[in-house]
Coordinates of C-alpha atoms in Angstrom, one line a residue:
X1 CA -11.7 24.8 7.3
X2 CA -8.4 23.8 5.8
X3 CA -8.2 22.1 2.4
X4 CA -6.9 19.0 4.1
X5 CA -9.9 18.8 6.4
X6 CA -12.3 19.7 3.6
X7 CA -11.1 16.9 1.4
X8 CA -11.0 14.4 4.3
X9 CA -14.6 15.2 5.3
X10 CA -15.6 14.8 1.6
X11 CA -14.0 11.4 1.6
X12 CA -15.9 10.5 4.7
X13 CA -19.3 12.0 3.7
X14 CA -19.4 13.4 0.1
X15 CA -21.8 16.3 -0.3
X16 CA -22.7 19.2 -2.6
X17 CA -21.5 19.7 -6.1
X18 CA -17.9 18.7 -5.1
X19 CA -19.2 15.4 -3.7
X20 CA -21.4 14.7 -6.7
X21 CA -18.9 15.5 -9.4
X22 CA -15.4 15.3 -7.9
X23 CA -15.6 12.6 -5.2
X24 CA -17.8 10.3 -7.3
X25 CA -15.2 10.3 -10.0
X26 CA -12.4 9.7 -7.5
X27 CA -14.3 6.8 -6.0
X28 CA -15.0 5.2 -9.3
X29 CA -11.4 5.5 -10.5
X30 CA -9.5 5.3 -7.3
X31 CA -11.5 2.4 -5.8
X32 CA -11.3 0.1 -8.9
X33 CA -8.3 -1.9 -7.6
X34 CA -9.6 -2.3 -4.0
X35 CA -13.1 -3.1 -5.1
X36 CA -11.8 -5.7 -7.5
X37 CA -9.8 -7.3 -4.7
X38 CA -12.9 -7.2 -2.4
X39 CA -15.2 -8.6 -5.1
X40 CA -12.7 -11.5 -5.7
X41 CA -12.7 -12.4 -2.0
X42 CA -16.5 -12.1 -1.8
X43 CA -16.8 -15.1 -4.1
X44 CA -20.5 -14.3 -4.6
X45 CA -23.1 -17.1 -4.6
X46 CA -26.2 -16.3 -6.7
X47 CA -28.5 -16.9 -3.8
X48 CA -26.7 -15.1 -1.0
X49 CA -27.8 -12.1 1.0
X50 CA -25.0 -9.5 1.1
X51 CA -24.6 -6.1 2.8
X52 CA -22.1 -3.4 1.7
X53 CA -21.3 -0.7 4.3
X54 CA -20.3 2.5 2.6
X55 CA -21.1 1.7 -1.1
X56 CA -20.2 5.1 -2.6
X57 CA -21.5 5.3 -6.1
X58 CA -22.9 1.8 -6.0
X59 CA -20.6 0.4 -8.7
X60 CA -19.7 -2.8 -6.9
X61 CA -23.3 -3.3 -5.9
X62 CA -24.3 -3.2 -9.6
X63 CA -21.7 -5.7 -10.5
X64 CA -22.7 -8.1 -7.8
X65 CA -26.4 -7.7 -8.5
X66 CA -25.8 -9.0 -12.1
X67 CA -24.6 -12.3 -10.6
X68 CA -27.5 -12.8 -8.2
X69 CA -30.6 -14.8 -9.1
X70 CA -32.3 -15.6 -5.8
X71 CA -30.1 -13.4 -3.6
X72 CA -30.1 -9.7 -2.7
X73 CA -27.5 -7.1 -2.0
X74 CA -28.2 -4.3 0.4
X75 CA -26.1 -1.2 1.0
X76 CA -26.0 1.6 3.5
X77 CA -24.1 4.8 3.1
X78 CA -23.7 8.0 5.2
X79 CA -23.9 10.3 2.2
X80 CA -27.3 11.3 0.6
X81 CA -25.3 12.4 -2.5
X82 CA -23.8 8.9 -2.9
X83 CA -27.2 7.2 -2.3
X84 CA -28.8 9.3 -5.1
X85 CA -26.0 8.2 -7.5
X86 CA -26.2 4.6 -6.5
X87 CA -30.0 4.5 -6.8
X88 CA -29.7 5.8 -10.4
X89 CA -27.0 3.4 -11.3
X90 CA -28.9 0.4 -9.8
X91 CA -32.4 1.4 -10.8
X92 CA -33.1 -1.7 -12.8
X93 CA -31.8 -4.0 -10.0
X94 CA -33.8 -2.1 -7.4
X95 CA -37.0 -2.6 -9.4
X96 CA -36.2 -6.3 -9.7
X97 CA -35.8 -6.5 -5.9
X98 CA -32.2 -7.6 -6.0
X99 CA -30.8 -4.3 -4.6
X100 CA -31.8 -2.2 -1.6
X101 CA -29.8 1.0 -0.9
X102 CA -30.4 3.2 2.1
X103 CA -28.9 6.4 3.6
X104 CA -27.7 6.3 7.2
X105 CA -25.0 5.4 9.7
X106 CA -24.5 1.6 9.9
X107 CA -23.8 2.0 13.6
X108 CA -27.3 3.3 14.2
X109 CA -29.2 1.1 11.6
X110 CA -31.4 -1.8 12.6
X111 CA -30.8 -5.3 11.2
X112 CA -32.0 -8.7 12.2
X113 CA -29.4 -11.0 13.8
X114 CA -27.9 -13.7 11.6
X115 CA -29.4 -12.2 8.5
X116 CA -26.5 -11.8 6.0
X117 CA -24.3 -14.4 4.4
X118 CA -21.6 -11.8 3.7
X119 CA -20.8 -8.3 4.7
X120 CA -18.2 -6.2 2.9
X121 CA -16.8 -2.7 3.1
X122 CA -14.0 -0.9 1.3
X123 CA -12.2 2.2 2.5
X124 CA -14.6 2.9 5.4
X125 CA -13.0 1.5 8.5
X126 CA -10.9 4.7 8.8
X127 CA -14.1 6.6 9.7
X128 CA -15.7 4.2 12.1
X129 CA -16.2 6.2 15.3
X130 CA -16.2 3.0 17.4
X131 CA -14.8 0.1 15.5
X132 CA -15.3 -2.4 18.3
X133 CA -19.0 -1.7 18.3
X134 CA -19.2 -1.9 14.5
X135 CA -17.4 -5.2 14.5
X136 CA -19.6 -6.5 17.3
X137 CA -22.7 -5.5 15.3
X138 CA -21.4 -7.1 12.1
X139 CA -20.7 -10.3 14.0
X140 CA -24.3 -10.4 15.3
X141 CA -26.0 -9.8 11.9
X142 CA -23.8 -12.3 10.1
X143 CA -25.1 -15.9 9.7
X144 CA -22.9 -18.6 11.3
X145 CA -20.3 -19.4 8.7
X146 CA -20.7 -16.0 7.1
X147 CA -17.8 -13.8 6.0
X148 CA -16.8 -10.2 6.7
X149 CA -14.7 -8.8 4.0
X150 CA -12.8 -5.6 4.8
X151 CA -10.7 -3.8 2.2
X152 CA -8.4 -0.8 2.9
X153 CA -5.2 0.9 1.8
X154 CA -1.8 0.4 3.4
X155 CA -1.3 2.5 6.4
X156 CA 2.1 3.8 5.3
X157 CA 0.8 5.2 2.0
X158 CA -2.2 6.8 3.6
X159 CA 0.1 8.6 6.1
X160 CA 2.0 10.1 3.2
X161 CA -1.1 11.8 1.9
X162 CA -2.6 15.1 2.9
X163 CA -5.4 13.7 5.1
X164 CA -6.7 14.9 8.4
X165 CA -6.0 12.6 11.3
X166 CA -9.0 14.1 13.0
X167 CA -11.2 12.5 10.3
X168 CA -9.1 9.5 9.3
X169 CA -7.8 6.7 11.5
X170 CA -5.1 4.7 9.8
X171 CA -4.7 0.9 10.3
X172 CA -2.0 -1.5 9.5
X173 CA -2.8 -5.0 8.3
X174 CA -1.8 -6.4 11.7
X175 CA -3.9 -3.9 13.6
X176 CA -7.0 -4.8 11.6
X177 CA -6.3 -8.5 12.2
X178 CA -5.9 -7.9 16.0
X179 CA -9.1 -5.9 16.1
X180 CA -11.1 -8.7 14.5
X181 CA -9.5 -11.5 16.4
X182 CA -10.3 -9.9 19.7
X183 CA -13.9 -9.1 18.8
X184 CA -15.5 -12.3 17.6
X185 CA -13.3 -13.6 14.8
X186 CA -10.4 -15.5 16.4
X187 CA -8.6 -18.0 14.3
X188 CA -10.8 -17.4 11.3
X189 CA -9.0 -14.6 9.4
X190 CA -7.4 -14.7 6.0
X191 CA -5.3 -12.0 4.4
X192 CA -4.7 -10.8 0.8
X193 CA -2.8 -7.9 -0.6
X194 CA -2.5 -6.4 -4.1
X195 CA 0.1 -4.0 -5.4
X196 CA -0.1 -1.7 -8.4
X197 CA 2.3 1.1 -9.3
X198 CA 3.8 1.1 -5.8
X199 CA 0.3 1.4 -4.2
X200 CA -0.7 -1.4 -1.8
X201 CA -4.2 -2.5 -1.0
X202 CA -5.2 -5.0 1.6
X203 CA -8.2 -7.3 2.1
X204 CA -9.1 -9.2 5.2
X205 CA -11.7 -12.0 5.2
X206 CA -13.0 -13.0 8.7
X207 CA -15.4 -15.9 9.1
X208 CA -18.0 -16.1 11.9
X209 CA -17.5 -19.6 13.2
X210 CA -20.7 -21.6 14.0
X211 CA -21.2 -22.3 17.7
X212 CA -20.7 -25.8 19.1
X213 CA -24.4 -26.5 19.1
X214 CA -24.8 -25.2 15.6
X215 CA -21.9 -27.4 14.4
X216 CA -23.6 -30.3 16.1
X217 CA -26.8 -29.7 14.3
X218 CA -25.0 -30.1 11.0
X219 CA -23.0 -33.2 11.8

């Protein structure tokens, strides 16, 4: 396995000593800007039910949990290594019932329809084997009026790095917008970007619009 492929696979699914030590440090430092942008766009309400797909070390989950009183935040991550780190970091919140973390593939996990107020994910869409199926599932388990918040790095800067295109799929801001608008989120998408030291990070907020009957029930 080449170094490029090894690092790319570790970014997708951290494992072993390298995942536990090196990738966890990279995630905590390297994701600070993008997680900050995503947290800002989440605009957390203390009673919401939130899901994070691919939570890494669980740092953002911990920050959000501190703001919840009657709400909960769940997380699912492919990596057992990251789950162990996130469980340790969030032990207090897990015992309080505010945090639930699980290991697994979101595409295969079971969730009730219309069960989350918000769903978020940072730096994971590159690895979604079937993004249309993922977005369709997210749409189904979001409550009407709920938000999907996706954060990711600019396509051009990712293409400049030594990353395997067999592991990563790069997306531009427009490509993400089109993907969402054609799969359940038309006309309900907002964009935000943040730049630091020539690095560009994007965040897309897509709202699940209530159906006509649901809107009628609230009028």
